[in-house]
PDB file of C-alpha atoms in Angstrom:
ATOM      1  CA  MET Y   3       0.512  -0.089   0.535  1.00  0.00           C
ATOM      2  CA  MET Y   4       1.311   3.582  -0.833  1.00  0.00           C
ATOM      3  CA  THR Y   5       2.023   5.987   1.442  1.00  0.00           C
ATOM      4  CA  HIS Y   6       0.915   8.989   2.024  1.00  0.00           C
ATOM      5  CA  GLU Y   7       3.136  11.194   0.628  1.00  0.00           C
ATOM      6  CA  GLU Y   8       3.087   9.099  -1.893  1.00  0.00           C
ATOM      7  CA  LEU Y   9      -0.869   9.384  -2.747  1.00  0.00           C
ATOM      8  CA  LEU Y  10      -0.261  13.672  -2.244  1.00  0.00           C
ATOM      9  CA  GLU Y  11       2.495  13.077  -4.791  1.00  0.00           C
ATOM     10  CA  ILE Y  12       0.364  11.075  -7.698  1.00  0.00           C
ATOM     11  CA  THR Y  13      -3.081  13.399  -6.683  1.00  0.00           C
ATOM     12  CA  GLN Y  14      -1.188  16.346  -7.041  1.00  0.00           C
ATOM     13  CA  LYS Y  15      -0.035  15.159 -10.166  1.00  0.00           C
ATOM     14  CA  LEU Y  16      -3.535  14.541 -11.726  1.00  0.00           C
ATOM     15  CA  ASP Y  17      -4.826  17.497 -10.709  1.00  0.00           C
ATOM     16  CA  GLN Y  18      -2.669  19.633 -13.370  1.00  0.00           C
ATOM     17  CA  PRO Y  19      -4.383  21.353 -16.257  1.00  0.00           C
ATOM     18  CA  PHE Y  20      -4.779  19.421 -19.049  1.00  0.00           C
ATOM     19  CA  ALA Y  21      -2.687  21.017 -22.548  1.00  0.00           C
ATOM     20  CA  PRO Y  22      -5.312  23.702 -23.650  1.00  0.00           C
ATOM     21  CA  GLU Y  23      -5.725  21.450 -27.232  1.00  0.00           C
ATOM     22  CA  ASP Y  24      -7.860  18.533 -25.160  1.00  0.00           C
ATOM     23  CA  TYR Y  25     -10.746  20.770 -24.145  1.00  0.00           C
ATOM     24  CA  LYS Y  26     -13.702  20.992 -26.024  1.00  0.00           C
ATOM     25  CA  GLU Y  27     -16.407  23.661 -25.615  1.00  0.00           C
ATOM     26  CA  ARG Y  28     -20.359  22.138 -25.063  1.00  0.00           C
ATOM     27  CA  PRO Y  29     -22.497  25.064 -25.730  1.00  0.00           C
ATOM     28  CA  LEU Y  30     -25.006  25.742 -22.564  1.00  0.00           C
ATOM     29  CA  PRO Y  31     -29.282  26.864 -22.495  1.00  0.00           C
ATOM     30  CA  GLY Y  32     -28.701  30.812 -23.011  1.00  0.00           C
ATOM     31  CA  GLY Y  33     -25.749  30.682 -25.536  1.00  0.00           C
ATOM     32  CA  ASP Y  34     -23.021  29.921 -22.470  1.00  0.00           C
ATOM     33  CA  ARG Y  35     -19.922  27.331 -22.868  1.00  0.00           C
ATOM     34  CA  TRP Y  36     -17.896  25.007 -20.871  1.00  0.00           C
ATOM     35  CA  LEU Y  37     -15.200  23.578 -21.799  1.00  0.00           C
ATOM     36  CA  TYR Y  38     -14.366  20.141 -21.005  1.00  0.00           C
ATOM     37  CA  VAL Y  39     -11.736  17.171 -21.263  1.00  0.00           C
ATOM     38  CA  SER Y  40     -13.198  13.973 -22.783  1.00  0.00           C
ATOM     39  CA  TRP Y  41     -12.403  10.812 -20.283  1.00  0.00           C
ATOM     40  CA  GLN Y  42     -10.219   9.200 -22.739  1.00  0.00           C
ATOM     41  CA  LYS Y  43      -7.889  12.015 -21.759  1.00  0.00           C
ATOM     42  CA  TYR Y  44      -8.179  11.263 -18.219  1.00  0.00           C
ATOM     43  CA  ARG Y  45      -7.419   7.623 -18.860  1.00  0.00           C
ATOM     44  CA  GLU Y  46      -4.330   8.723 -20.515  1.00  0.00           C
ATOM     45  CA  ARG Y  47      -3.813  11.191 -18.088  1.00  0.00           C
ATOM     46  CA  LEU Y  48      -3.803   7.902 -15.260  1.00  0.00           C
ATOM     47  CA  ASP Y  49      -1.646   6.279 -17.402  1.00  0.00           C
ATOM     48  CA  SER Y  50       0.776   8.671 -17.511  1.00  0.00           C
ATOM     49  CA  VAL Y  51       0.933   9.238 -13.746  1.00  0.00           C
ATOM     50  CA  CYS Y  52       0.517   6.384 -12.691  1.00  0.00           C
ATOM     51  CA  VAL Y  53      -0.619   2.357 -12.057  1.00  0.00           C
ATOM     52  CA  TRP Y  54      -4.625   2.171 -11.866  1.00  0.00           C
ATOM     53  CA  GLU Y  55      -7.066  -0.126 -12.362  1.00  0.00           C
ATOM     54  CA  ASP Y  56     -10.922   0.321 -12.592  1.00  0.00           C
ATOM     55  CA  SER Y  57     -13.901  -1.829 -11.480  1.00  0.00           C
ATOM     56  CA  TYR Y  58     -17.570  -1.273 -12.061  1.00  0.00           C
ATOM     57  CA  SER Y  59     -20.827  -2.587 -10.431  1.00  0.00           C
ATOM     58  CA  ASP Y  60     -23.717  -3.785 -12.243  1.00  0.00           C
ATOM     59  CA  PHE Y  61     -25.821  -1.447 -14.207  1.00  0.00           C
ATOM     60  CA  SER Y  62     -29.404  -0.212 -12.678  1.00  0.00           C
ATOM     61  CA  TYR Y  63     -32.552   1.454 -14.410  1.00  0.00           C
ATOM     62  CA  PRO Y  64     -34.255   3.389 -11.848  1.00  0.00           C
ATOM     63  CA  ASP Y  65     -36.637   5.866 -13.463  1.00  0.00           C
ATOM     64  CA  ASP Y  66     -35.815   6.022 -16.611  1.00  0.00           C
ATOM     65  CA  ARG Y  67     -31.745   5.835 -16.110  1.00  0.00           C
ATOM     66  CA  CYS Y  68     -29.178   3.797 -16.069  1.00  0.00           C
ATOM     67  CA  VAL Y  69     -26.668   4.119 -12.808  1.00  0.00           C
ATOM     68  CA  VAL Y  70     -23.361   2.394 -12.106  1.00  0.00           C
ATOM     69  CA  THR Y  71     -20.366   3.028 -10.065  1.00  0.00           C
ATOM     70  CA  CYS Y  72     -16.764   3.541 -10.765  1.00  0.00           C
ATOM     71  CA  THR Y  73     -14.033   2.554  -8.841  1.00  0.00           C
ATOM     72  CA  ILE Y  74     -10.628   3.748  -9.567  1.00  0.00           C
ATOM     73  CA  THR Y  75      -7.822   2.097  -7.679  1.00  0.00           C
ATOM     74  CA  ILE Y  76      -4.181   3.787  -6.768  1.00  0.00           C
ATOM     75  CA  GLY Y  77      -2.211   2.625  -4.964  1.00  0.00           C
ATOM     76  CA  GLY Y  78      -4.429  -0.638  -2.934  1.00  0.00           C
ATOM     77  CA  HIS Y  79      -6.380   2.671  -1.874  1.00  0.00           C
ATOM     78  CA  LYS Y  80      -9.873   3.590  -3.876  1.00  0.00           C
ATOM     79  CA  ARG Y  81     -12.197   6.492  -5.342  1.00  0.00           C
ATOM     80  CA  GLN Y  82     -15.129   5.583  -6.754  1.00  0.00           C
ATOM     81  CA  GLY Y  83     -17.640   7.774  -8.363  1.00  0.00           C
ATOM     82  CA  VAL Y  84     -21.662   7.510  -9.460  1.00  0.00           C
ATOM     83  CA  GLY Y  85     -22.765   8.068 -13.010  1.00  0.00           C
ATOM     84  CA  SER Y  86     -26.195   8.231 -14.206  1.00  0.00           C
ATOM     85  CA  VAL Y  87     -27.923   8.798 -17.501  1.00  0.00           C
ATOM     86  CA  PRO Y  88     -30.929   8.455 -18.888  1.00  0.00           C
ATOM     87  CA  LEU Y  89     -31.816   6.273 -20.882  1.00  0.00           C
ATOM     88  CA  VAL Y  90     -33.074   8.935 -24.134  1.00  0.00           C
ATOM     89  CA  GLU Y  91     -31.756  11.891 -24.245  1.00  0.00           C
ATOM     90  CA  TYR Y  92     -33.830  14.520 -25.767  1.00  0.00           C
ATOM     91  CA  SER Y  93     -33.727  17.317 -27.712  1.00  0.00           C
ATOM     92  CA  LYS Y  94     -35.734  20.273 -26.728  1.00  0.00           C
ATOM     93  CA  SER Y  95     -37.634  20.451 -29.897  1.00  0.00           C
ATOM     94  CA  GLY Y  96     -38.482  16.364 -28.779  1.00  0.00           C
ATOM     95  CA  LYS Y  97     -36.082  15.073 -31.302  1.00  0.00           C
ATOM     96  CA  GLU Y  98     -34.205  11.982 -29.599  1.00  0.00           C
ATOM     97  CA  CYS Y  99     -30.200  12.784 -29.567  1.00  0.00           C
ATOM     98  CA  SER Y 100     -29.072  10.432 -27.382  1.00  0.00           C
ATOM     99  CA  ARG Y 101     -25.357   9.157 -28.771  1.00  0.00           C
ATOM    100  CA  GLY Y 102     -23.912   6.106 -27.531  1.00  0.00           C
ATOM    101  CA  THR Y 103     -26.009   3.244 -25.604  1.00  0.00           C
ATOM    102  CA  PRO Y 104     -27.154   5.097 -21.770  1.00  0.00           C
ATOM    103  CA  GLU Y 105     -24.816   2.128 -20.492  1.00  0.00           C
ATOM    104  CA  ASP Y 106     -21.140   3.841 -22.251  1.00  0.00           C
ATOM    105  CA  ARG Y 107     -22.233   6.975 -20.798  1.00  0.00           C
ATOM    106  CA  ALA Y 108     -23.040   5.855 -17.618  1.00  0.00           C
ATOM    107  CA  VAL Y 109     -19.439   4.347 -17.171  1.00  0.00           C
ATOM    108  CA  ALA Y 110     -18.028   7.511 -19.120  1.00  0.00           C
ATOM    109  CA  GLN Y 111     -19.968   9.729 -16.732  1.00  0.00           C
ATOM    110  CA  ALA Y 112     -18.729   7.237 -13.206  1.00  0.00           C
ATOM    111  CA  PHE Y 113     -14.947   7.147 -14.260  1.00  0.00           C
ATOM    112  CA  LYS Y 114     -14.641  10.470 -14.221  1.00  0.00           C
ATOM    113  CA  HIS Y 115     -16.293  11.524 -11.688  1.00  0.00           C
ATOM    114  CA  ALA Y 116     -15.082   8.591  -9.663  1.00  0.00           C
ATOM    115  CA  ALA Y 117     -10.814   9.983 -11.203  1.00  0.00           C
ATOM    116  CA  GLU Y 118     -12.516  14.080 -10.418  1.00  0.00           C
ATOM    117  CA  GLN Y 119     -11.587  11.590  -6.647  1.00  0.00           C
ATOM    118  CA  TRP Y 120      -8.424  11.551  -7.629  1.00  0.00           C
ATOM    119  CA  GLY Y 121      -8.016  15.271  -9.346  1.00  0.00           C
ATOM    120  CA  LEU Y 122      -8.829  15.124 -12.707  1.00  0.00           C
ATOM    121  CA  GLY Y 123     -10.356  17.357 -14.340  1.00  0.00           C
ATOM    122  CA  ARG Y 124     -11.337  19.158 -10.504  1.00  0.00           C
ATOM    123  CA  HIS Y 125     -10.234  22.480 -11.947  1.00  0.00           C
ATOM    124  CA  ILE Y 126     -13.023  22.898 -15.006  1.00  0.00           C
ATOM    125  CA  ASP Y 127     -15.844  23.396 -12.198  1.00  0.00           C
ATOM    126  CA  ASP Y 128     -14.248  26.570 -12.147  1.00  0.00           C
ATOM    127  CA  GLN Y 129     -14.347  27.454 -15.805  1.00  0.00           C
ATOM    128  CA  ALA Y 130     -13.590  31.701 -14.982  1.00  0.00           C
ATOM    129  CA  PHE Y 131      -9.413  29.235 -13.777  1.00  0.00           C
ATOM    130  CA  LEU Y 132      -9.634  27.315 -17.393  1.00  0.00           C
ATOM    131  CA  THR Y 133     -10.336  31.313 -19.444  1.00  0.00           C
ATOM    132  CA  ARG Y 134      -6.841  32.367 -17.684  1.00  0.00           C
ATOM    133  CA  TYR Y 135      -5.601  29.299 -18.293  1.00  0.00           C
ATOM    134  CA  LEU Y 136      -6.420  29.039 -21.788  1.00  0.00           C
ATOM    135  CA  ARG Y 137      -5.244  32.920 -21.896  1.00  0.00           C
ATOM    136  CA  GLN Y 138      -1.762  32.168 -21.420  1.00  0.00           C
ATOM    137  CA  TYR Y 139      -1.882  29.835 -24.616  1.00  0.00           C
ATOM    138  CA  HIS Y 140      -2.682  32.484 -26.379  1.00  0.00           C
ATOM    139  CA  ASP Y 141      -6.011  30.387 -27.074  1.00  0.00           C
ATOM    140  CA  GLY Y 142      -9.281  32.371 -28.761  1.00  0.00           C
ATOM    141  CA  ARG Y 143     -11.656  30.525 -27.640  1.00  0.00           C
ATOM    142  CA  PRO Y 144     -14.398  32.548 -25.888  1.00  0.00           C
ATOM    143  CA  VAL Y 145     -15.301  31.313 -22.139  1.00  0.00           C
ATOM    144  CA  ALA Y 146     -18.737  32.644 -20.585  1.00  0.00           C
ATOM    145  CA  TYR Y 147     -17.049  33.336 -16.696  1.00  0.00           C
ATOM    146  CA  SER Y 148     -20.704  31.918 -15.273  1.00  0.00           C
ATOM    147  CA  ARG Y 149     -23.884  31.487 -15.811  1.00  0.00           C
ATOM    148  CA  LYS Y 150     -23.973  34.810 -14.043  1.00  0.00           C
ATOM    149  CA  ASN Y 151     -21.860  37.074 -15.801  1.00  0.00           C
ATOM    150  CA  GLN Y 152     -23.440  35.028 -19.558  1.00  0.00           C
ATOM    151  CA  ASN Y 153     -22.856  38.446 -21.427  1.00  0.00           C
ATOM    152  CA  GLN Y 154     -18.857  38.909 -20.536  1.00  0.00           C
ATOM    153  CA  TYR Y 155     -15.737  36.592 -22.601  1.00  0.00           C
ATOM    154  CA  THR Y 156     -12.814  36.752 -22.545  1.00  0.00           C
ATOM    155  CA  MET Y 157     -11.037  37.543 -25.750  1.00  0.00           C
ATOM    156  CA  PRO Y 158      -7.269  36.761 -26.802  1.00  0.00           C
ATOM    157  CA  ARG Y 159      -4.535  39.053 -26.396  1.00  0.00           C
ATOM    158  CA  PRO Y 160      -5.215  40.466 -30.167  1.00  0.00           C
ATOM    159  CA  GLN Y 161      -1.029  41.559 -31.692  1.00  0.00           C
ATOM    160  CA  LYS Y 162      -2.275  44.997 -31.963  1.00  0.00           C
ATOM    161  CA  THR Y 163      -0.933  47.152 -35.311  1.00  0.00           C
ATOM    162  CA  SER Y 164      -1.157  50.888 -36.332  1.00  0.00           C
ATOM    163  CA  THR Y 165      -4.759  50.166 -37.861  1.00  0.00           C
ATOM    164  CA  GLN Y 166      -5.610  47.587 -35.403  1.00  0.00           C
ATOM    165  CA  GLN Y 167      -5.655  50.184 -32.374  1.00  0.00           C
ATOM    166  CA  GLN Y 168      -8.309  52.031 -34.433  1.00  0.00           C
ATOM    167  CA  SER Y 169     -10.770  49.462 -34.859  1.00  0.00           C
ATOM    168  CA  GLN Y 170     -10.220  47.370 -31.404  1.00  0.00           C
ATOM    169  CA  PRO Y 171     -13.750  47.756 -28.809  1.00  0.00           C
ATOM    170  CA  GLU Y 172     -13.389  49.865 -25.271  1.00  0.00           C
ATOM    171  CA  ARG Y 173     -12.437  46.608 -23.153  1.00  0.00           C
ATOM    172  CA  GLN Y 174     -12.984  47.337 -19.702  1.00  0.00           C
ATOM    173  CA  GLY Y 175     -10.556  47.015 -17.605  1.00  0.00           C
ATOM    174  CA  ASN Y 176     -10.318  42.933 -16.521  1.00  0.00           C
ATOM    175  CA  GLY Y 177     -10.411  42.615 -20.248  1.00  0.00           C
ATOM    176  CA  GLN Y 178     -13.023  41.943 -20.904  1.00  0.00           C
ATOM    177  CA  ILE Y 179     -15.796  42.853 -24.241  1.00  0.00           C
ATOM    178  CA  SER Y 180     -19.176  42.577 -23.677  1.00  0.00           C
ATOM    179  CA  ARG Y 181     -20.842  39.503 -25.463  1.00  0.00           C
ATOM    180  CA  ASP Y 182     -22.190  42.064 -28.381  1.00  0.00           C
ATOM    181  CA  GLU Y 183     -18.655  43.860 -28.794  1.00  0.00           C
ATOM    182  CA  TRP Y 184     -17.949  39.864 -29.115  1.00  0.00           C
ATOM    183  CA  LEU Y 185     -20.409  39.374 -32.128  1.00  0.00           C
ATOM    184  CA  LYS Y 186     -19.292  41.768 -34.003  1.00  0.00           C
ATOM    185  CA  LEU Y 187     -15.058  40.814 -33.566  1.00  0.00           C
ATOM    186  CA  GLN Y 188     -16.601  37.001 -34.486  1.00  0.00           C
ATOM    187  CA  ARG Y 189     -18.285  38.833 -37.878  1.00  0.00           C
ATOM    188  CA  SER Y 190     -15.751  40.994 -39.041  1.00  0.00           C
ATOM    189  CA  ASN Y 191     -13.520  38.282 -38.565  1.00  0.00           C
TER     190      ASN Y 191
END
């Protein structure tokens, strides 16, 4: 069994942000976007940091859902996560839009939740942090800071030329522009 210090070292390595290109965007209702990382990237991170093992409970199907528990074991220590997804997913217009089987979706969700117990992807809930992190790498994808600030999008730092300086919108002191200004910039590019 691993010592507390060894587990702490592994957890710190797992807790590091992913490479900027590993983050994908998912649209949210109201026009916001959410950055996430696929479960395959979680698995790759685990593979690169430590020896690990996963196991799954039997599937259960309460209330038109598929539920499974994933256990990830590292150095004799176990952490669990639950995956619970609807058997069938529908769009707002009522069309079926499920991707993969409910079992596949539940396993992926349970795996990510168990991996998060080891530190993987915990930072993803802090979308403001991700925005700052991606800006360091000049990743220009706009990201909403949060649902309550849905009209505030971060923008990449532009490389200004003398002609661009005149056409840039006035930015707020925190490096943000309004959603309308962002949309105008996107249409002009």
